[in-house]
mmCIF file of C-alpha atoms in Angstrom:
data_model
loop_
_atom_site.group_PDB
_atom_site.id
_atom_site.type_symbol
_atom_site.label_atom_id
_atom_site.label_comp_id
_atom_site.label_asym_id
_atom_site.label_seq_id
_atom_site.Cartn_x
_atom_site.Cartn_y
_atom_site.Cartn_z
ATOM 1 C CA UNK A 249 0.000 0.000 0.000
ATOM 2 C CA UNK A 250 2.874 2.268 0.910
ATOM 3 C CA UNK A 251 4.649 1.900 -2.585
ATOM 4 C CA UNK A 252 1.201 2.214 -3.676
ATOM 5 C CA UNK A 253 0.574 5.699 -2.378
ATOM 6 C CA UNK A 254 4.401 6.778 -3.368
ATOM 7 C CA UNK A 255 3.178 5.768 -6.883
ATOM 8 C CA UNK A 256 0.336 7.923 -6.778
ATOM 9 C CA UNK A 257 1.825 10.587 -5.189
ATOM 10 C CA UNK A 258 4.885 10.789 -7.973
ATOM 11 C CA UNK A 259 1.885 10.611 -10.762
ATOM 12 C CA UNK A 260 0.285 13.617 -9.060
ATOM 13 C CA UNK A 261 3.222 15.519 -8.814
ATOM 14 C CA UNK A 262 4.669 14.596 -12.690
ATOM 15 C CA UNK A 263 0.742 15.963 -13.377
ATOM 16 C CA UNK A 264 1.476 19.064 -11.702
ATOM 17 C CA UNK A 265 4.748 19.289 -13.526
ATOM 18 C CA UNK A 266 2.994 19.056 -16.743
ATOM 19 C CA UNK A 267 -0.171 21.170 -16.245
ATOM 20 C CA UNK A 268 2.903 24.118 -14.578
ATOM 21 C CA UNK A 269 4.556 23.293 -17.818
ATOM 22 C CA UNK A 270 1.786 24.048 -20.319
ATOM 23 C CA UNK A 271 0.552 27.476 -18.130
ATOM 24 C CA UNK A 272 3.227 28.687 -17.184
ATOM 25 C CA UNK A 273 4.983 31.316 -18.712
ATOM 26 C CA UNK A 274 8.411 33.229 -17.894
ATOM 27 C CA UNK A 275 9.266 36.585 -19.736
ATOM 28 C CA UNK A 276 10.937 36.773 -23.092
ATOM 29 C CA UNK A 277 14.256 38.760 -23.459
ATOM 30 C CA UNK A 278 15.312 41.733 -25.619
ATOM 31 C CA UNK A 279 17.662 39.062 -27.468
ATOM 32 C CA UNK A 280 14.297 37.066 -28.380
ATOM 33 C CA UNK A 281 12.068 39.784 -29.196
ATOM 34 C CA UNK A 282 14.043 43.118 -30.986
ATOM 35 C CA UNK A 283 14.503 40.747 -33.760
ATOM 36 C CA UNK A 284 10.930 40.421 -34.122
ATOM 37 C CA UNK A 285 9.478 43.690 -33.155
ATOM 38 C CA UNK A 286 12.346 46.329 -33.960
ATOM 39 C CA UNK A 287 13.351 47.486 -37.420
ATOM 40 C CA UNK A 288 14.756 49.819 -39.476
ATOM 41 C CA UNK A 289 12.689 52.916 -38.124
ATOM 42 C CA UNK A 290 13.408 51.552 -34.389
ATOM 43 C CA UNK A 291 15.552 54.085 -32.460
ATOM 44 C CA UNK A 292 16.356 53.209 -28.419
ATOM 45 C CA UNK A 293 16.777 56.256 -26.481
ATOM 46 C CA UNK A 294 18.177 56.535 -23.158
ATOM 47 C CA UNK A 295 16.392 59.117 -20.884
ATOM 48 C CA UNK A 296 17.424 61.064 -18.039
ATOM 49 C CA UNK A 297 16.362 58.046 -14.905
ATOM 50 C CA UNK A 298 18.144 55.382 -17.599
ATOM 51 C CA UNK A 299 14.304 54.281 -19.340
ATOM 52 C CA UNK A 300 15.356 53.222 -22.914
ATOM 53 C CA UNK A 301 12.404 54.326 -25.136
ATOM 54 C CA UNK A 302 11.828 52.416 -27.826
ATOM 55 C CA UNK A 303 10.597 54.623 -30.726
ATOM 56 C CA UNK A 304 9.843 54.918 -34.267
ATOM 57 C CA UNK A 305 10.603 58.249 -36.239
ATOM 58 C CA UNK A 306 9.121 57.835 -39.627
ATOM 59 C CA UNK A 307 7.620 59.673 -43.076
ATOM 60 C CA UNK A 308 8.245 63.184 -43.710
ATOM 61 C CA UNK A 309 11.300 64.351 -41.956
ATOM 62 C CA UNK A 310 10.445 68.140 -43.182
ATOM 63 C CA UNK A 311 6.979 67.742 -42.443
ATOM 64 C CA UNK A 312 4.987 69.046 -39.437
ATOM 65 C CA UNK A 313 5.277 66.649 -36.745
ATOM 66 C CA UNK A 314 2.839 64.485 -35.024
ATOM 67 C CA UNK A 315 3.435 62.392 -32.516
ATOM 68 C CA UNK A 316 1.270 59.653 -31.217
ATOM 69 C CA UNK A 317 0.745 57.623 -27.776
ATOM 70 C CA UNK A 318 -0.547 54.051 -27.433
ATOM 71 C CA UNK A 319 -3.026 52.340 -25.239
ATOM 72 C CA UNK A 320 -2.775 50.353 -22.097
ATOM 73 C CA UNK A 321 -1.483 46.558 -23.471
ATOM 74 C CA UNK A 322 -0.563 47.606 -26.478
ATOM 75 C CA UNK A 323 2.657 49.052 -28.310
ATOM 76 C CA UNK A 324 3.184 51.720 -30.604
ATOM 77 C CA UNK A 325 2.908 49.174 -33.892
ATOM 78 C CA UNK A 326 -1.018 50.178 -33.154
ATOM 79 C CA UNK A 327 -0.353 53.414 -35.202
ATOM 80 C CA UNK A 328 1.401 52.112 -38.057
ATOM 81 C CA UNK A 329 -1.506 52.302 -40.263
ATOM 82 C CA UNK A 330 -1.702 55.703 -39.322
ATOM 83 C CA UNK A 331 2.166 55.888 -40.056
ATOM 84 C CA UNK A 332 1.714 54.179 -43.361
ATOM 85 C CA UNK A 333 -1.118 56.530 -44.470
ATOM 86 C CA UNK A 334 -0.277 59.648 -43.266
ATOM 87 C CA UNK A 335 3.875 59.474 -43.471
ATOM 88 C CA UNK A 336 3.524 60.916 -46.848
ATOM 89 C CA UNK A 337 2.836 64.763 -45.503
ATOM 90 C CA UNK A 338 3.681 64.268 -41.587
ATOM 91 C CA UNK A 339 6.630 63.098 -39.493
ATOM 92 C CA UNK A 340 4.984 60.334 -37.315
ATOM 93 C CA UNK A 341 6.967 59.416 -34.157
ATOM 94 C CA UNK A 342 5.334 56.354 -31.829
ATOM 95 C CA UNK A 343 6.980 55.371 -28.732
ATOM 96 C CA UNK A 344 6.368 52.056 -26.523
ATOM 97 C CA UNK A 345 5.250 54.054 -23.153
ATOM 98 C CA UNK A 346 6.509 52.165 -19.738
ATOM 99 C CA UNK A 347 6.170 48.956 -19.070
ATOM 100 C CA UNK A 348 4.519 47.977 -23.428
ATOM 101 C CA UNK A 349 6.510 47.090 -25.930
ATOM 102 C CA UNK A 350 10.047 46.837 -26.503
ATOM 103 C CA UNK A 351 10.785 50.007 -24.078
ATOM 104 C CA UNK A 352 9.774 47.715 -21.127
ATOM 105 C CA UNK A 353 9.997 48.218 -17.343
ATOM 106 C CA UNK A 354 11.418 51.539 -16.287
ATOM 107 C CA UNK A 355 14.252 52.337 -13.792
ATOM 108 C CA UNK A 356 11.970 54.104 -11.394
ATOM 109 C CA UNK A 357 9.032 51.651 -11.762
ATOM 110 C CA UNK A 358 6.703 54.956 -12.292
ATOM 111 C CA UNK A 359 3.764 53.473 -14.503
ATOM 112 C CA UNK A 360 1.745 56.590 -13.642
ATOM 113 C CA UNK A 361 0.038 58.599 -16.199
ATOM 114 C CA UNK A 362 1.825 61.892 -14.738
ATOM 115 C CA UNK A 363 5.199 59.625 -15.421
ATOM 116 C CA UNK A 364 4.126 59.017 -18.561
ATOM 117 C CA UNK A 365 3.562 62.030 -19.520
ATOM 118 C CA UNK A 366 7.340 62.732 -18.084
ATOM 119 C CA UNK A 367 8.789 59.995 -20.946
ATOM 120 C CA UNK A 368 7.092 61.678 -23.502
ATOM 121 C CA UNK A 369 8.073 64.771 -22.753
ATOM 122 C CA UNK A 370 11.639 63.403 -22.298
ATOM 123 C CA UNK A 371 11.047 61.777 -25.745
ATOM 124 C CA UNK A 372 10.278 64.834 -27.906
ATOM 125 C CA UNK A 373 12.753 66.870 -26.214
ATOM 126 C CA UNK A 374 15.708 64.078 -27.098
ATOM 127 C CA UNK A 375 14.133 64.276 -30.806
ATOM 128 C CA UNK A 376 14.738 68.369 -30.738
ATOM 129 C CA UNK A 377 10.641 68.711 -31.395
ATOM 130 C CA UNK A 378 9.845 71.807 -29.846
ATOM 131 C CA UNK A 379 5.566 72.036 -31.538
ATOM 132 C CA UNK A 380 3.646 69.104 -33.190
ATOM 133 C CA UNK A 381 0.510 67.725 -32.545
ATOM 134 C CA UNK A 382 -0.334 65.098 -30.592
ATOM 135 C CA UNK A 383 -2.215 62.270 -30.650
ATOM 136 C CA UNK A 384 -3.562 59.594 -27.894
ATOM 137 C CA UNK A 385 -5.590 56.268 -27.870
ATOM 138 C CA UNK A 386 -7.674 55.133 -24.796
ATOM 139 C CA UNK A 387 -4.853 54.910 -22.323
ATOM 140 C CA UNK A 388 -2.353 56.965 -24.663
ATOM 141 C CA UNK A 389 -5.553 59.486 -24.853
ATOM 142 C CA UNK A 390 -5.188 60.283 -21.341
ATOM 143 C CA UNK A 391 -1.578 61.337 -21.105
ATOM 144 C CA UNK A 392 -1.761 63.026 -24.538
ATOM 145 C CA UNK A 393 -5.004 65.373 -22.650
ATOM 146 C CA UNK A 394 -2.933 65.928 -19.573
ATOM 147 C CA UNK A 395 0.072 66.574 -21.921
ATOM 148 C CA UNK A 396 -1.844 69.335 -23.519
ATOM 149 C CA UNK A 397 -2.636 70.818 -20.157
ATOM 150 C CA UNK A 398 1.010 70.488 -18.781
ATOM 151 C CA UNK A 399 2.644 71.397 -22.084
ATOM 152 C CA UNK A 400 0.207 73.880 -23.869
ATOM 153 C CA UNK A 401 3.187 76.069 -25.825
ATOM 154 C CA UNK A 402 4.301 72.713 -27.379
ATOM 155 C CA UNK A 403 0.901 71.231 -28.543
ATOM 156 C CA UNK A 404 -0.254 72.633 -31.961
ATOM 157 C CA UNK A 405 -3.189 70.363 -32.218
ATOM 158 C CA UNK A 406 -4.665 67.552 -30.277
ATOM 159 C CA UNK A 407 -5.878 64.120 -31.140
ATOM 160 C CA UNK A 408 -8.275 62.404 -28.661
ATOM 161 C CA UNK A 409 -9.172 58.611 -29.690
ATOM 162 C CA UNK A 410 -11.550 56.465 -27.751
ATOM 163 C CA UNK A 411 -9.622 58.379 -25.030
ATOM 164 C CA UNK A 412 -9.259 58.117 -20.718
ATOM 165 C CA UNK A 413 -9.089 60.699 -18.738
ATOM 166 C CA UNK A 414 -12.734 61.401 -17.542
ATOM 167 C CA UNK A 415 -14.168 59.047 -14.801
ATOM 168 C CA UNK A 416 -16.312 56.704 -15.841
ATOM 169 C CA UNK A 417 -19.088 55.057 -14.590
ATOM 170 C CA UNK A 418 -18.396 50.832 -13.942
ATOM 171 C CA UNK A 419 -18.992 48.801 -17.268
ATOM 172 C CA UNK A 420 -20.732 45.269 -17.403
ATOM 173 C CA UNK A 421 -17.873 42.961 -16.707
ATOM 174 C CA UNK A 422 -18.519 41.041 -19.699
ATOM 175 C CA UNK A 423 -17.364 43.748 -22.093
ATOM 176 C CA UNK A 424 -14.010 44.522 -19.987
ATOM 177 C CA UNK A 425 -11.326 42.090 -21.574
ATOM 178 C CA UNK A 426 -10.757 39.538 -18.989
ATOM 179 C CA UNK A 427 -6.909 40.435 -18.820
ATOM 180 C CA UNK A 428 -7.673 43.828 -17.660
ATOM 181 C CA UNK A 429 -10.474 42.529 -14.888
ATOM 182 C CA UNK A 430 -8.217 40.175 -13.461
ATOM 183 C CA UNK A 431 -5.259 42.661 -13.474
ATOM 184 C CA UNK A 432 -7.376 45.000 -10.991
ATOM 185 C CA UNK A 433 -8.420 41.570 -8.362
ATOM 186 C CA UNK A 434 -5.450 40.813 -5.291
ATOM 187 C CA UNK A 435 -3.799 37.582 -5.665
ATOM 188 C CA UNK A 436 -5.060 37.037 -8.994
ATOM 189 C CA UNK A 437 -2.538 39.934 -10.573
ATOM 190 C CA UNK A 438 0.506 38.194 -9.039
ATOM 191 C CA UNK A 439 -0.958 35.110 -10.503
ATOM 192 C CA UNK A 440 -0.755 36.810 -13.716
ATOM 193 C CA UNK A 441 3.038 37.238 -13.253
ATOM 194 C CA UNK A 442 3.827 33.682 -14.206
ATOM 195 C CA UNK A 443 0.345 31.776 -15.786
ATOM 196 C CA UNK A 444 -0.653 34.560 -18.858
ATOM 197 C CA UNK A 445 -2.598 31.951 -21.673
ATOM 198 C CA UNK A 446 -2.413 33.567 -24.837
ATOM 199 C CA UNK A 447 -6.252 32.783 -25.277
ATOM 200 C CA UNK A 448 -6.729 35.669 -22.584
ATOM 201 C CA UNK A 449 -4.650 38.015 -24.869
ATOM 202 C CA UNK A 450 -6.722 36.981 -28.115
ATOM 203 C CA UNK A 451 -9.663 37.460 -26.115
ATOM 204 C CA UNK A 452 -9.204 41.150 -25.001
ATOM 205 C CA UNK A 453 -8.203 41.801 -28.751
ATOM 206 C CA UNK A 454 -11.740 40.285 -29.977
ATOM 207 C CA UNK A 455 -13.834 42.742 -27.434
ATOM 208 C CA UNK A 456 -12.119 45.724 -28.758
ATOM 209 C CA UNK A 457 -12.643 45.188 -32.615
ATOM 210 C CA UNK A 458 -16.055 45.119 -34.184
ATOM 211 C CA UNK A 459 -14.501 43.364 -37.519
ATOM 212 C CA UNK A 460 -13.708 40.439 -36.259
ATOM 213 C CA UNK A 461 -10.865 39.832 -39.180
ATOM 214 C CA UNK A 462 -8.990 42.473 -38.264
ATOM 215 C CA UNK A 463 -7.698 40.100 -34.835
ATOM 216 C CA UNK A 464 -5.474 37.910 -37.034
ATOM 217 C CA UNK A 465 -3.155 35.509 -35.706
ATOM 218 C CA UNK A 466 0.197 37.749 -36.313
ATOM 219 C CA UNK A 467 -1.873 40.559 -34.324
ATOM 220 C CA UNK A 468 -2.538 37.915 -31.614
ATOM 221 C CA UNK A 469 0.785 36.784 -31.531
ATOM 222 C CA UNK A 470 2.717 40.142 -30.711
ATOM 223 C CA UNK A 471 0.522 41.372 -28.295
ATOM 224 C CA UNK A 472 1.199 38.294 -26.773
ATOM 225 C CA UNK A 473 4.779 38.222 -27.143
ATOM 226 C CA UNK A 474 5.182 41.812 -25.767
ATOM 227 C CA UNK A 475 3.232 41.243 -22.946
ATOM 228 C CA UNK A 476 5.495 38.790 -22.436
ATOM 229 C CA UNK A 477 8.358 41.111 -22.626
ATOM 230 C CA UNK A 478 10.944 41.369 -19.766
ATOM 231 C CA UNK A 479 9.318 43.500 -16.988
ATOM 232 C CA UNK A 480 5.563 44.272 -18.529
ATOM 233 C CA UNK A 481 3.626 42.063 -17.236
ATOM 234 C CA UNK A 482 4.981 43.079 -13.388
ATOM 235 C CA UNK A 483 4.816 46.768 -14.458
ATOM 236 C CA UNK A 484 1.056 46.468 -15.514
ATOM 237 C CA UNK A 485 0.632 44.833 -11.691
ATOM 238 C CA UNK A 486 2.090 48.213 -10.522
ATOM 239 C CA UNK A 487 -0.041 50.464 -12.980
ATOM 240 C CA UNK A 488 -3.464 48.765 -12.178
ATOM 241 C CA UNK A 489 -2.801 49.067 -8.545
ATOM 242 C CA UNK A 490 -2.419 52.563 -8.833
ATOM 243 C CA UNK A 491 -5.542 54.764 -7.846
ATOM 244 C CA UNK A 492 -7.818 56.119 -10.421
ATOM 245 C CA UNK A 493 -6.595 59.984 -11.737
ATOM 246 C CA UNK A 494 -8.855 60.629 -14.014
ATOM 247 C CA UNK A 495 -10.291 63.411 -12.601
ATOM 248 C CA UNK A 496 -7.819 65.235 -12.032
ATOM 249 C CA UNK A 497 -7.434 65.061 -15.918
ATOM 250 C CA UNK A 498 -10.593 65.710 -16.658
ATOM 251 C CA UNK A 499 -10.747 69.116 -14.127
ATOM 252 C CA UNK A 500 -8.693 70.717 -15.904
ATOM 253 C CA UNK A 501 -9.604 69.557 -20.050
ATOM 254 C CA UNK A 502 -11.600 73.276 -19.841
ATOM 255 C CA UNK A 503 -8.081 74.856 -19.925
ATOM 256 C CA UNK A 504 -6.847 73.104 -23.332
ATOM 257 C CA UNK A 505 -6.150 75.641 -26.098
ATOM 258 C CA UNK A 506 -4.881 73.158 -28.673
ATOM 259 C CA UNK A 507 -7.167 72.727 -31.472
ATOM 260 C CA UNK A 508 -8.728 69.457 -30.921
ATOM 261 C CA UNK A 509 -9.975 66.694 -32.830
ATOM 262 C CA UNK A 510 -12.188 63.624 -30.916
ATOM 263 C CA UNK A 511 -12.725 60.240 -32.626
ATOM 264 C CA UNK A 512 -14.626 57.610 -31.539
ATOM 265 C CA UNK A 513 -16.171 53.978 -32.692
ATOM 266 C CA UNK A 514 -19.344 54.152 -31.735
ATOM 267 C CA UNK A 515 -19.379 50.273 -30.541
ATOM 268 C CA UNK A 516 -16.576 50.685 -27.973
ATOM 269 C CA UNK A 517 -17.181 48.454 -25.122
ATOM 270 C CA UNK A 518 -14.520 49.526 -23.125
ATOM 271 C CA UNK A 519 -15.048 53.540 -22.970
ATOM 272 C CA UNK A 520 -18.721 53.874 -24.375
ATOM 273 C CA UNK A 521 -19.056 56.315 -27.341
ATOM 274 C CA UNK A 522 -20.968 59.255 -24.650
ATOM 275 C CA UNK A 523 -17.438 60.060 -23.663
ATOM 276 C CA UNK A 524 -16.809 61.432 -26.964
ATOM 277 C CA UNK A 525 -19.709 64.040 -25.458
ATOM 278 C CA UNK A 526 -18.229 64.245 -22.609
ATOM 279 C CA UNK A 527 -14.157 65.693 -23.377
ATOM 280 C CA UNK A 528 -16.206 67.861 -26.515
ATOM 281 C CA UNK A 529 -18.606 69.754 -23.983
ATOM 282 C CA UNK A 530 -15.308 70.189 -21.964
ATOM 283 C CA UNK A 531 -12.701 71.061 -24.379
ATOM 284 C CA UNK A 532 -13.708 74.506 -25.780
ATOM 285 C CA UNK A 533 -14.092 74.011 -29.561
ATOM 286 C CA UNK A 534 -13.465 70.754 -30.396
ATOM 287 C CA UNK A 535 -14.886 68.468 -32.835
ATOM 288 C CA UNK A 536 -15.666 64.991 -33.001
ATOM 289 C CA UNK A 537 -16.123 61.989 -35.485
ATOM 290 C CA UNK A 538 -17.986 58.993 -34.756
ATOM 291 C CA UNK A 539 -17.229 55.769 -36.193
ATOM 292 C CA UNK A 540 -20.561 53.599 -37.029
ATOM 293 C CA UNK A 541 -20.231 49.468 -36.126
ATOM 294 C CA UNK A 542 -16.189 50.339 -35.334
ATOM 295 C CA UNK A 543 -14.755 49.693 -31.565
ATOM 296 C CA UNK A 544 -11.842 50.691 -29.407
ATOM 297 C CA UNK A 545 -9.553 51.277 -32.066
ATOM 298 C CA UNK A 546 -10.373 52.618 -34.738
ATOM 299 C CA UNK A 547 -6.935 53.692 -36.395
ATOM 300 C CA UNK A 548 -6.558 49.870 -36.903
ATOM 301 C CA UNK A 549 -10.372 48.990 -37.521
ATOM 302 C CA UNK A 550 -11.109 51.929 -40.214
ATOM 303 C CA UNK A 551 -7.271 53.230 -40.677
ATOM 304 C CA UNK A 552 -8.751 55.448 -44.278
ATOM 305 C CA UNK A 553 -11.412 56.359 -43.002
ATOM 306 C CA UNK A 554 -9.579 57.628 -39.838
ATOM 307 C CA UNK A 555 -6.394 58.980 -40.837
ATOM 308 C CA UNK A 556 -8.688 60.660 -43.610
ATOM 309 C CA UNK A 557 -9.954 62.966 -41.190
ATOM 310 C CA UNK A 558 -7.051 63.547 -39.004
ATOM 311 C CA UNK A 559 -5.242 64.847 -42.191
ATOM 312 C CA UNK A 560 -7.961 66.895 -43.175
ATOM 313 C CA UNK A 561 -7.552 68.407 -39.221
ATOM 314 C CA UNK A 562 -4.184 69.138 -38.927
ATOM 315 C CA UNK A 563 -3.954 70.311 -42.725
ATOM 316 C CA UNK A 564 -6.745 72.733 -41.640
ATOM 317 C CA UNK A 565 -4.943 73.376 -37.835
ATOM 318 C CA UNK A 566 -1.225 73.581 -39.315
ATOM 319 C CA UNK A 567 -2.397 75.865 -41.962
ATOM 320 C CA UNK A 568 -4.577 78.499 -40.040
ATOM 321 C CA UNK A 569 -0.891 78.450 -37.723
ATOM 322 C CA UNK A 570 1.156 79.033 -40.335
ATOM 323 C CA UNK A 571 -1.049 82.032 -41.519
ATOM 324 C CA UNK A 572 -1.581 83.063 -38.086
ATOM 325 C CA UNK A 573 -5.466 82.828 -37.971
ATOM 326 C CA UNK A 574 -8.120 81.128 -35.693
ATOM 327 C CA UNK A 575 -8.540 77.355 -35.899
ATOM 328 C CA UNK A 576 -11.500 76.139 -38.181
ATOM 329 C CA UNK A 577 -14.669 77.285 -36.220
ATOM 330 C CA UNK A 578 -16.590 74.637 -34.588
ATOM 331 C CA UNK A 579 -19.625 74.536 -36.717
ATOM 332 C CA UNK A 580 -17.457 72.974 -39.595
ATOM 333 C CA UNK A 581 -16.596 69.337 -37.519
ATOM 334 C CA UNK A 582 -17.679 66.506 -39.379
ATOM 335 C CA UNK A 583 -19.219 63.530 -37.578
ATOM 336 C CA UNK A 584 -19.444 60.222 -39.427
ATOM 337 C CA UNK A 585 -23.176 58.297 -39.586
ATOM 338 C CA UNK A 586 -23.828 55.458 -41.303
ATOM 339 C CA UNK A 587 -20.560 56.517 -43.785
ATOM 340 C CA UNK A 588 -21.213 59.686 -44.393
ATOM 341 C CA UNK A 589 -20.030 62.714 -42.973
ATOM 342 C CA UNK A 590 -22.464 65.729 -41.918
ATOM 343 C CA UNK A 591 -21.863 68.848 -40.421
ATOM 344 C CA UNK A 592 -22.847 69.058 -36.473
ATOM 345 C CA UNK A 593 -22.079 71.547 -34.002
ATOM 346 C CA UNK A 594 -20.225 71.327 -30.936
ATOM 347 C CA UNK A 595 -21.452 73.653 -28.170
ATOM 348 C CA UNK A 596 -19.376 73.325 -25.191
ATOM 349 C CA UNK A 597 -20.572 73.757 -21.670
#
C-alpha cells in the first residue's frame, strides 16, 4: 500500500509538472524579441532616470510633426496604419510608453500617467521637437489630454481617440477584456506574473474590434509576445494598482487651447461612445467623429477612413498656424453616420 501511495503521489506531482509546464509562462528577453518587433525605423533612447524608449521616427522628416501615444497593453505598432497613411505629408513618431513594448519596465518603476507624460516629454525633447501635434488612444488618450494641459506652448493640435481621462461610470464585466479585470483583483494579478494563456490576450483583442478579421493571428501573436516582454507584465501589476486619476485630468480639459480633434467607434465596449460628449462639452471648440459598427480602435479597424480625417484636421490646424489665424470654427466638424459625414455643431458647456 505504501509503494502504492508513493506511486500515486509521484503521478500527481509529474501531473502538476505538466499542467505548470503548459501554463506557465516566464518573460521573453530583448535578445528574443528586438529581432521580431524592432526594425529599421526603431531608435532606443536613453532618458534622463536610464528608461530606454523604444521609438519609431518615420515619413516626412520636413513635415509638421505628429506624434502619437498608445493604449494600455498595447505598443506603438497600433499606429502604423496611421504611419503608413499619413507618413507621406507628416513626421509620425510612436513610442512604446513604460512597461509595453520593446521600451519595457522603467528604472523608477513609475507606470503613472503623470510619469508618462514625463517619458514623452523626455522623448520629444531628445528628438529636438519643440511644436507638433499630438495624438492619444484610450490609455495613450489620457496622457496626450494631460500633456496638452502640462505642455500647452508645445501642442499645436490635439488628437483624442476612444480616449481616458474622464471618470467613468463601472462597465458590465462582460465587455471589460478579462486580462484587464483580473489585473485590478489581489492575488489574482501576481498570478498573472507567471500563468498569462495567450487565449486571454486573443480574447481582449476580440472585445475591442467590431470586424472580427482584423484580430489575425500575427496581431494575436505580438501582443502576446510583448506582454510577455521582460518587466511588462509586473509593471502592468504596478499600474493597475495605482488609484484612479482621471479626474484630475478631466478638471482641468476646460483649460486646453490646442485645437482638438475627438474620434470615436461608436461600438466601444470599453469607454462607451458618450465620452466622446463628454471631453467635446469640456474642451472649448473641439470636434468629433464617430465611427458607425467600429470599436476601441479605430486607427486599426477603419485606418482610411480615420487617418482621412485627421489629415484633413491638422492640414486645416497647421495651416490656419502658419497664416496666423483662428482654428477652423466649430460649426465645420464633421461627424461620421452610417458613412457619411455631416456637419454638427459642438457647443461646449
Amino acid at each position: 500500500m505504501k509503494r502504492i501511495l508513493q506511486g500515486v503521489g509521484v503521478l500527481i506531482l509529474l501531473a502538476l509538472f505538466v499542467i505548470a509546464g503548459s501554463v506557465v509562462r516566464f518573460d521573453k528577453s530583448k535578445e528574443e524579441l528586438l529581432p521580431k518587433y524592432a526594425n529599421e525605423a526603431s531608435q532606443f533612447i536613453t532618458l534622463p532616470d536610464g528608461a530606454v524608449a523604444h521609438v519609431r521616427d518615420q515619413g516626412n522628416k520636413t513635415g509638421p510633426v505628429l506624434v502619437l501615444i498608445h493604449g494600455s497593453n498595447a505598443s506603438l505598432h497600433t499606429w502604423e496604419p496611421w504611419a503608413r497613411l499619413l507618413g507621406g505629408s507628416y513626421r509620425v513618431v510612436t513610442m512604446d510608453m513604460p512597461g509595453h513594448g520593446l521600451t519595457g519596465a522603467v528604472p523608477n518603476d513609475d507606470y503613472s500617467r503623470t510619469g508618462m507624460v514625463t517619458f514623452v516629454h523626455e522623448v520629444t525633447q531628445r528628438l529636438g521637437l519643440t511644436r507638433y501635434a499630438l495624438g492619444g488612444n484610450s490609455m495613450g488618450g489620457g496622457v496626450a489630454a494631460q500633456y496638452a494641459e502640462s505642455f500647452p506652448d508645445e501642442v499645436a493640435a490635439l488628437v483624442l481617440v476612444d480616449a481616458a481621462g474622464i471618470p467613468r461610470k463601472p462597465q458590465p464585466g462582460g465587455k471589460i477584456p478579462l486580462a484587464f479585470r483580473l489585473a485590478q483583483i489581489p492575488v489574482l494579478n501576481k498570478i498573472l506574473l507567471y500563468v498569462t494563456p495567450r487565449s486571454m490576450i486573443a480574447e481582449g483583442l476580440h472585445k475591442v474590434f467590431v470586424d472580427q478579421s482584423k484580430v489575425t493571428d500575427e496581431m494575436v501573436e505580438r501582443y502576446y509576445d510583448l506582454t510577455l516582454y521582460d518587466g511588462n507584465r509586473r509593471a502592468t501589476g504596478i499600474r493597475f494598482r495605482l488609484p484612479p486619476d482621471d479626474g484630475a485630468v478631466a478638471e482641468q480639459l476646460g483649460a486646453i487651447k490646442a485645437p482638438t480633434l475627438i474620434l470615436w467607434g461608436d461600438k466601444d465596449g470599453l469607454i462607451p461612445v458618450e465620452y466622446a460628449g463628454e471631453f467635446a462639452k469640456r474642451i472649448p471648440g473641439s470636434k468629433v467623429v464617430i465611427y458607425p459598427d467600429v470599436g476601441h480602435i479605430p486607427m486599426e479597424e477603419v485606418p482610411e477612413k480615420s487617418a482621412a480625417d485627421v489629415a484633413a484636421f491638422l492640414g486645416l490646424t497647421f495651416a490656419a498656424e502658419a497664416a496666423g489665424t483662428p482654428p477652423v470654427p466649430v460649426e465645420t466638424a464633421p461627424v461620421h453616420h452610417d458613412g457619411k459625414i455631416e456637419v454638427m455643431p459642438i457647443s461646449p458647456e
